[in-house]
Amino acid sequence: MGLFSRKNQAKDSTDLTATPKSEGATDAQTETGKSAAVKSAESSGKVKAETSEAAKQPKGLPNGPLDLSQISDDKMAEYADFGAFLVPKIAGLAIQPESPLDEKSFGSLTMQFGKAAVELLAVAAPKSQRLWEDLRKEVRGDTAKQGNTCEERHGSFGEELLVQLAVQASNGQRGHVQMRYCGVDGPNWFVRLVFNGAVSKDDSDMQMLEKAVKALVVVRGARPMTPRSIIPVVLPDELTQQLAQIQQEQQA
């Protein structure tokens, strides 16, 4: 369910306002079985609630996804390392890498729980500047140009955009697909979230997925990076092997 163009894609920058392809929600649902091998902690392990700890964080740090500085060493075993993200080990949470940058790294990561899915993209950001306010304006403008509708509202991750995309099914039937654009500004990083599938906040699958996203940890790293440079997703070695096997089976 790629949300980003794979043509001329560079590691040093990315289009954070790119509109996901309209069939994204369907793809996320059909890929669940194929990505079963790439599940967080092989469907085992649990993450304790971080609500009380997040509330105690210094002003300026996000309440989720979290910065690496907000996680103590004794919590690290509760996460699977995907490079840009430390993903909580939650039973039933499926992981799918998206937009390959090279043989081992990817531009984004999709997390899915039941009917709900979200694609996450992490980029470097200036410490003195927040990106989400300007990006919301860009998304609204791009959405209007494409003839789609966009509503700004307050949600689980602050100000978010509910986008309705006009779609046409293979049988010629026309309809709409809803997607939620959310953004989280970290200390020197920014994460864009695009929810699809069951996007209602009252849906039980979405509630579980949002809990997983809020427990997610962003690993910016100390290396110099230009603003909006992609922080690459890197699969653990064992999952890289499993993914290669899945791809071979799909091509057979």
mmCIF file of C-alpha atoms in Angstrom:
data_model
loop_
_atom_site.group_PDB
_atom_site.id
_atom_site.type_symbol
_atom_site.label_atom_id
_atom_site.label_comp_id
_atom_site.label_asym_id
_atom_site.label_seq_id
_atom_site.Cartn_x
_atom_site.Cartn_y
_atom_site.Cartn_z
ATOM 1 C CA MET A 1 0.000 0.000 0.000
ATOM 2 C CA GLY A 2 2.741 2.386 -0.959
ATOM 3 C CA LEU A 3 1.914 5.979 -0.072
ATOM 4 C CA PHE A 4 5.003 7.455 -1.657
ATOM 5 C CA SER A 5 6.243 7.527 -5.229
ATOM 6 C CA ARG A 6 8.987 4.978 -5.784
ATOM 7 C CA LYS A 7 10.224 6.818 -8.862
ATOM 8 C CA ASN A 8 13.158 9.174 -8.414
ATOM 9 C CA GLN A 9 12.966 8.705 -4.674
ATOM 10 C CA ALA A 10 15.992 10.056 -2.842
ATOM 11 C CA LYS A 11 17.182 9.518 0.700
ATOM 12 C CA ASP A 12 17.886 13.213 1.303
ATOM 13 C CA SER A 13 14.336 14.503 0.994
ATOM 14 C CA THR A 14 10.732 13.425 0.550
ATOM 15 C CA ASP A 15 7.328 14.838 -0.271
ATOM 16 C CA LEU A 16 5.487 14.807 3.033
ATOM 17 C CA THR A 17 2.246 15.976 1.409
ATOM 18 C CA ALA A 18 1.997 13.142 -1.135
ATOM 19 C CA THR A 19 -1.548 11.802 -1.388
ATOM 20 C CA PRO A 20 -1.747 8.049 -0.795
ATOM 21 C CA LYS A 21 -3.048 5.958 -3.660
ATOM 22 C CA SER A 22 -6.781 5.386 -3.376
ATOM 23 C CA GLU A 23 -6.613 1.607 -3.080
ATOM 24 C CA GLY A 24 -4.389 1.780 -0.006
ATOM 25 C CA ALA A 25 -6.923 0.526 2.508
ATOM 26 C CA THR A 26 -7.733 -2.538 0.440
ATOM 27 C CA ASP A 27 -4.076 -3.368 -0.054
ATOM 28 C CA ALA A 28 -3.433 -3.152 3.680
ATOM 29 C CA GLN A 29 -6.130 -5.694 4.383
ATOM 30 C CA THR A 30 -5.051 -8.184 1.718
ATOM 31 C CA GLU A 31 -1.385 -7.985 2.642
ATOM 32 C CA THR A 32 -1.972 -9.027 6.250
ATOM 33 C CA GLY A 33 -1.448 -12.698 5.515
ATOM 34 C CA LYS A 34 1.619 -12.066 3.386
ATOM 35 C CA SER A 35 3.229 -9.982 6.121
ATOM 36 C CA ALA A 36 2.405 -12.454 8.875
ATOM 37 C CA ALA A 37 6.074 -13.406 9.146
ATOM 38 C CA VAL A 38 6.938 -9.768 9.743
ATOM 39 C CA LYS A 39 4.898 -9.360 12.926
ATOM 40 C CA SER A 40 6.147 -7.514 15.948
ATOM 41 C CA ALA A 41 7.780 -10.092 18.256
ATOM 42 C CA GLU A 42 6.092 -12.974 16.427
ATOM 43 C CA SER A 43 2.740 -12.085 18.030
ATOM 44 C CA SER A 44 4.159 -12.206 21.547
ATOM 45 C CA GLY A 45 4.969 -9.733 24.294
ATOM 46 C CA LYS A 46 3.135 -6.724 25.685
ATOM 47 C CA VAL A 47 3.973 -3.089 26.325
ATOM 48 C CA LYS A 48 2.927 -1.588 29.633
ATOM 49 C CA ALA A 49 0.905 1.611 29.517
ATOM 50 C CA GLU A 50 3.120 4.663 29.182
ATOM 51 C CA THR A 51 0.425 7.239 29.962
ATOM 52 C CA SER A 52 1.660 8.224 33.419
ATOM 53 C CA GLU A 53 5.294 8.377 32.286
ATOM 54 C CA ALA A 54 4.421 10.471 29.237
ATOM 55 C CA ALA A 55 2.550 12.955 31.420
ATOM 56 C CA LYS A 56 5.728 13.507 33.451
ATOM 57 C CA GLN A 57 7.897 14.259 30.414
ATOM 58 C CA PRO A 58 9.470 17.722 30.114
ATOM 59 C CA LYS A 59 7.530 20.272 28.101
ATOM 60 C CA GLY A 60 8.319 20.041 24.395
ATOM 61 C CA LEU A 61 8.635 16.261 24.248
ATOM 62 C CA PRO A 62 5.825 14.379 22.471
ATOM 63 C CA ASN A 63 3.305 12.119 24.209
ATOM 64 C CA GLY A 64 3.584 9.594 21.383
ATOM 65 C CA PRO A 65 5.268 8.576 19.251
ATOM 66 C CA LEU A 66 8.059 9.026 21.784
ATOM 67 C CA ASP A 67 11.634 10.224 21.483
ATOM 68 C CA LEU A 68 14.408 7.787 22.354
ATOM 69 C CA SER A 69 15.341 10.012 25.302
ATOM 70 C CA GLN A 70 11.955 9.238 26.884
ATOM 71 C CA ILE A 71 12.642 5.496 27.163
ATOM 72 C CA SER A 72 14.748 3.965 29.916
ATOM 73 C CA ASP A 73 17.185 1.130 29.199
ATOM 74 C CA ASP A 74 15.093 -1.409 31.083
ATOM 75 C CA LYS A 75 12.226 -0.830 28.618
ATOM 76 C CA MET A 76 14.256 -1.623 25.495
ATOM 77 C CA ALA A 77 13.454 -5.344 25.591
ATOM 78 C CA GLU A 78 9.790 -4.463 25.016
ATOM 79 C CA TYR A 79 10.553 -3.158 21.520
ATOM 80 C CA ALA A 80 11.650 -4.533 18.149
ATOM 81 C CA ASP A 81 14.343 -2.433 16.423
ATOM 82 C CA PHE A 82 13.379 -1.171 12.949
ATOM 83 C CA GLY A 83 16.008 1.544 12.588
ATOM 84 C CA ALA A 84 13.956 4.746 12.512
ATOM 85 C CA PHE A 85 11.420 3.193 14.879
ATOM 86 C CA LEU A 86 11.397 0.978 17.931
ATOM 87 C CA VAL A 87 8.107 -0.891 17.534
ATOM 88 C CA PRO A 88 6.283 -2.158 20.646
ATOM 89 C CA LYS A 89 5.942 -5.932 20.866
ATOM 90 C CA ILE A 90 2.169 -6.299 20.758
ATOM 91 C CA ALA A 91 0.374 -9.505 19.814
ATOM 92 C CA GLY A 92 -1.533 -9.130 16.543
ATOM 93 C CA LEU A 93 0.358 -6.041 15.356
ATOM 94 C CA ALA A 94 1.493 -6.640 11.758
ATOM 95 C CA ILE A 95 4.457 -4.753 10.276
ATOM 96 C CA GLN A 96 5.027 -4.075 6.572
ATOM 97 C CA PRO A 97 8.022 -2.064 5.216
ATOM 98 C CA GLU A 98 7.217 0.339 2.365
ATOM 99 C CA SER A 99 9.043 2.331 -0.326
ATOM 100 C CA PRO A 100 12.441 0.581 -0.550
ATOM 101 C CA LEU A 101 15.458 2.885 -0.591
ATOM 102 C CA ASP A 102 17.947 0.069 -1.170
ATOM 103 C CA GLU A 103 18.206 -3.658 -0.486
ATOM 104 C CA LYS A 104 18.032 -3.297 3.297
ATOM 105 C CA SER A 105 16.342 0.024 4.066
ATOM 106 C CA PHE A 106 12.900 1.479 3.449
ATOM 107 C CA GLY A 107 11.336 4.922 3.451
ATOM 108 C CA SER A 108 8.360 4.116 5.643
ATOM 109 C CA LEU A 109 6.653 1.481 7.729
ATOM 110 C CA THR A 110 3.035 0.328 7.842
ATOM 111 C CA MET A 111 1.549 -0.957 11.084
ATOM 112 C CA GLN A 112 -1.775 -2.778 10.988
ATOM 113 C CA PHE A 113 -4.111 -4.039 13.665
ATOM 114 C CA GLY A 114 -7.232 -5.754 12.347
ATOM 115 C CA LYS A 115 -9.047 -3.425 9.949
ATOM 116 C CA ALA A 116 -6.993 -0.350 10.854
ATOM 117 C CA ALA A 117 -3.646 0.567 9.308
ATOM 118 C CA VAL A 118 -1.214 3.471 9.481
ATOM 119 C CA GLU A 119 1.827 4.326 7.429
ATOM 120 C CA LEU A 120 4.621 6.121 9.294
ATOM 121 C CA LEU A 121 7.342 8.248 7.754
ATOM 122 C CA ALA A 122 10.087 9.803 9.902
ATOM 123 C CA VAL A 123 12.268 12.688 8.729
ATOM 124 C CA ALA A 124 14.894 14.916 10.279
ATOM 125 C CA ALA A 125 13.703 18.348 11.399
ATOM 126 C CA PRO A 126 15.284 21.534 12.772
ATOM 127 C CA LYS A 127 15.237 21.753 16.567
ATOM 128 C CA SER A 128 13.880 25.300 16.375
ATOM 129 C CA GLN A 129 11.090 24.651 13.870
ATOM 130 C CA ARG A 130 7.912 22.583 13.889
ATOM 131 C CA LEU A 131 6.858 21.187 10.514
ATOM 132 C CA TRP A 132 3.288 20.038 11.009
ATOM 133 C CA GLU A 133 1.577 23.445 10.915
ATOM 134 C CA ASP A 134 3.025 24.314 7.499
ATOM 135 C CA LEU A 135 2.520 20.793 6.176
ATOM 136 C CA ARG A 136 -1.174 20.890 7.060
ATOM 137 C CA LYS A 137 -1.559 23.930 4.828
ATOM 138 C CA GLU A 138 0.260 22.145 2.010
ATOM 139 C CA VAL A 139 -1.904 19.028 2.336
ATOM 140 C CA ARG A 140 -5.091 21.119 2.325
ATOM 141 C CA GLY A 141 -3.935 22.918 -0.815
ATOM 142 C CA ASP A 142 -2.942 19.738 -2.632
ATOM 143 C CA THR A 143 -6.205 18.043 -1.643
ATOM 144 C CA ALA A 144 -8.281 20.916 -3.041
ATOM 145 C CA LYS A 145 -6.313 20.907 -6.316
ATOM 146 C CA GLN A 146 -7.128 17.223 -6.762
ATOM 147 C CA GLY A 147 -10.835 17.855 -6.233
ATOM 148 C CA ASN A 148 -10.963 16.055 -2.890
ATOM 149 C CA THR A 149 -12.251 17.309 0.453
ATOM 150 C CA CYS A 150 -10.267 17.955 3.603
ATOM 151 C CA GLU A 151 -11.479 18.732 7.125
ATOM 152 C CA GLU A 152 -9.187 19.912 9.912
ATOM 153 C CA ARG A 153 -10.051 18.765 13.414
ATOM 154 C CA HIS A 154 -8.503 17.947 16.784
ATOM 155 C CA GLY A 155 -7.723 14.266 17.299
ATOM 156 C CA SER A 156 -5.620 11.818 19.265
ATOM 157 C CA PHE A 157 -2.350 13.330 17.993
ATOM 158 C CA GLY A 158 -3.364 16.990 18.026
ATOM 159 C CA GLU A 159 -4.531 18.833 14.924
ATOM 160 C CA GLU A 160 -5.205 16.385 12.102
ATOM 161 C CA LEU A 161 -6.721 16.319 8.625
ATOM 162 C CA LEU A 162 -9.547 14.031 7.543
ATOM 163 C CA VAL A 163 -9.213 13.626 3.773
ATOM 164 C CA GLN A 164 -11.887 12.106 1.553
ATOM 165 C CA LEU A 165 -10.483 10.776 -1.715
ATOM 166 C CA ALA A 166 -12.716 10.148 -4.712
ATOM 167 C CA VAL A 167 -12.077 6.616 -5.995
ATOM 168 C CA GLN A 168 -13.296 4.361 -8.763
ATOM 169 C CA ALA A 169 -13.444 0.594 -8.299
ATOM 170 C CA SER A 170 -12.453 -1.883 -10.994
ATOM 171 C CA ASN A 171 -16.154 -2.387 -11.807
ATOM 172 C CA GLY A 172 -16.540 1.330 -12.514
ATOM 173 C CA GLN A 173 -18.358 2.148 -9.287
ATOM 174 C CA ARG A 174 -17.415 5.471 -7.743
ATOM 175 C CA GLY A 175 -17.050 6.203 -4.064
ATOM 176 C CA HIS A 176 -14.848 7.773 -1.393
ATOM 177 C CA VAL A 177 -12.029 6.587 0.839
ATOM 178 C CA GLN A 178 -11.267 8.351 4.125
ATOM 179 C CA MET A 179 -7.731 8.906 5.378
ATOM 180 C CA ARG A 180 -6.453 10.670 8.483
ATOM 181 C CA TYR A 181 -3.288 12.730 8.177
ATOM 182 C CA CYS A 182 -1.565 13.333 11.511
ATOM 183 C CA GLY A 183 1.823 14.810 12.353
ATOM 184 C CA VAL A 184 4.046 14.658 15.421
ATOM 185 C CA ASP A 185 6.925 17.100 15.928
ATOM 186 C CA GLY A 186 9.762 15.661 18.013
ATOM 187 C CA PRO A 187 12.930 17.320 19.362
ATOM 188 C CA ASN A 188 14.761 17.087 16.004
ATOM 189 C CA TRP A 189 12.474 14.834 13.988
ATOM 190 C CA PHE A 190 9.005 14.782 12.489
ATOM 191 C CA VAL A 191 6.715 11.788 11.917
ATOM 192 C CA ARG A 192 3.869 11.842 9.442
ATOM 193 C CA LEU A 193 1.051 9.363 10.081
ATOM 194 C CA VAL A 194 -1.541 8.399 7.478
ATOM 195 C CA PHE A 195 -4.327 6.216 8.862
ATOM 196 C CA ASN A 196 -6.597 4.253 6.542
ATOM 197 C CA GLY A 197 -8.956 1.317 6.696
ATOM 198 C CA ALA A 198 -11.074 1.728 9.841
ATOM 199 C CA VAL A 199 -10.282 5.400 10.523
ATOM 200 C CA SER A 200 -13.008 6.097 13.097
ATOM 201 C CA LYS A 201 -11.549 6.764 16.547
ATOM 202 C CA ASP A 202 -14.410 4.721 18.036
ATOM 203 C CA ASP A 203 -13.369 1.565 16.166
ATOM 204 C CA SER A 204 -11.751 -0.982 18.497
ATOM 205 C CA ASP A 205 -9.022 -1.868 15.980
ATOM 206 C CA MET A 206 -8.161 1.814 15.553
ATOM 207 C CA GLN A 207 -7.997 2.288 19.316
ATOM 208 C CA MET A 208 -5.510 -0.573 19.632
ATOM 209 C CA LEU A 209 -3.481 0.766 16.708
ATOM 210 C CA GLU A 210 -3.348 4.260 18.209
ATOM 211 C CA LYS A 211 -2.055 2.797 21.482
ATOM 212 C CA ALA A 212 0.718 1.074 19.530
ATOM 213 C CA VAL A 213 1.591 4.302 17.701
ATOM 214 C CA LYS A 214 1.749 6.253 20.961
ATOM 215 C CA ALA A 215 4.125 3.647 22.405
ATOM 216 C CA LEU A 216 6.313 3.780 19.285
ATOM 217 C CA VAL A 217 9.808 5.259 19.741
ATOM 218 C CA VAL A 218 11.557 7.395 17.108
ATOM 219 C CA VAL A 219 15.326 6.983 16.772
ATOM 220 C CA ARG A 220 16.731 10.086 15.071
ATOM 221 C CA GLY A 221 20.401 9.323 15.651
ATOM 222 C CA ALA A 222 23.198 11.863 16.109
ATOM 223 C CA ARG A 223 24.449 12.075 12.516
ATOM 224 C CA PRO A 224 23.964 15.386 10.661
ATOM 225 C CA MET A 225 20.897 15.351 8.399
ATOM 226 C CA THR A 226 19.294 18.038 6.269
ATOM 227 C CA PRO A 227 15.677 18.951 7.141
ATOM 228 C CA ARG A 228 13.087 16.529 5.732
ATOM 229 C CA SER A 229 15.724 13.871 5.109
ATOM 230 C CA ILE A 230 14.234 10.408 5.532
ATOM 231 C CA ILE A 231 15.267 8.526 8.657
ATOM 232 C CA PRO A 232 15.417 5.055 7.088
ATOM 233 C CA VAL A 233 13.543 2.015 8.299
ATOM 234 C CA VAL A 234 15.935 -0.932 8.649
ATOM 235 C CA LEU A 235 14.611 -4.441 9.210
ATOM 236 C CA PRO A 236 16.157 -6.740 11.815
ATOM 237 C CA ASP A 237 18.323 -9.408 10.156
ATOM 238 C CA GLU A 238 15.912 -12.259 10.845
ATOM 239 C CA LEU A 239 12.993 -10.316 9.374
ATOM 240 C CA THR A 240 15.050 -9.336 6.330
ATOM 241 C CA GLN A 241 15.491 -13.024 5.581
ATOM 242 C CA GLN A 242 11.794 -13.731 6.133
ATOM 243 C CA LEU A 243 10.767 -10.831 3.885
ATOM 244 C CA ALA A 244 13.095 -12.046 1.121
ATOM 245 C CA GLN A 245 11.481 -15.474 1.337
ATOM 246 C CA ILE A 246 7.990 -13.947 1.146
ATOM 247 C CA GLN A 247 8.965 -11.920 -1.937
ATOM 248 C CA GLN A 248 10.355 -15.024 -3.627
ATOM 249 C CA GLU A 249 7.114 -16.886 -2.953
ATOM 250 C CA GLN A 250 5.073 -14.004 -4.385
ATOM 251 C CA GLN A 251 7.170 -13.984 -7.570
ATOM 252 C CA ALA A 252 6.971 -17.771 -8.030
#
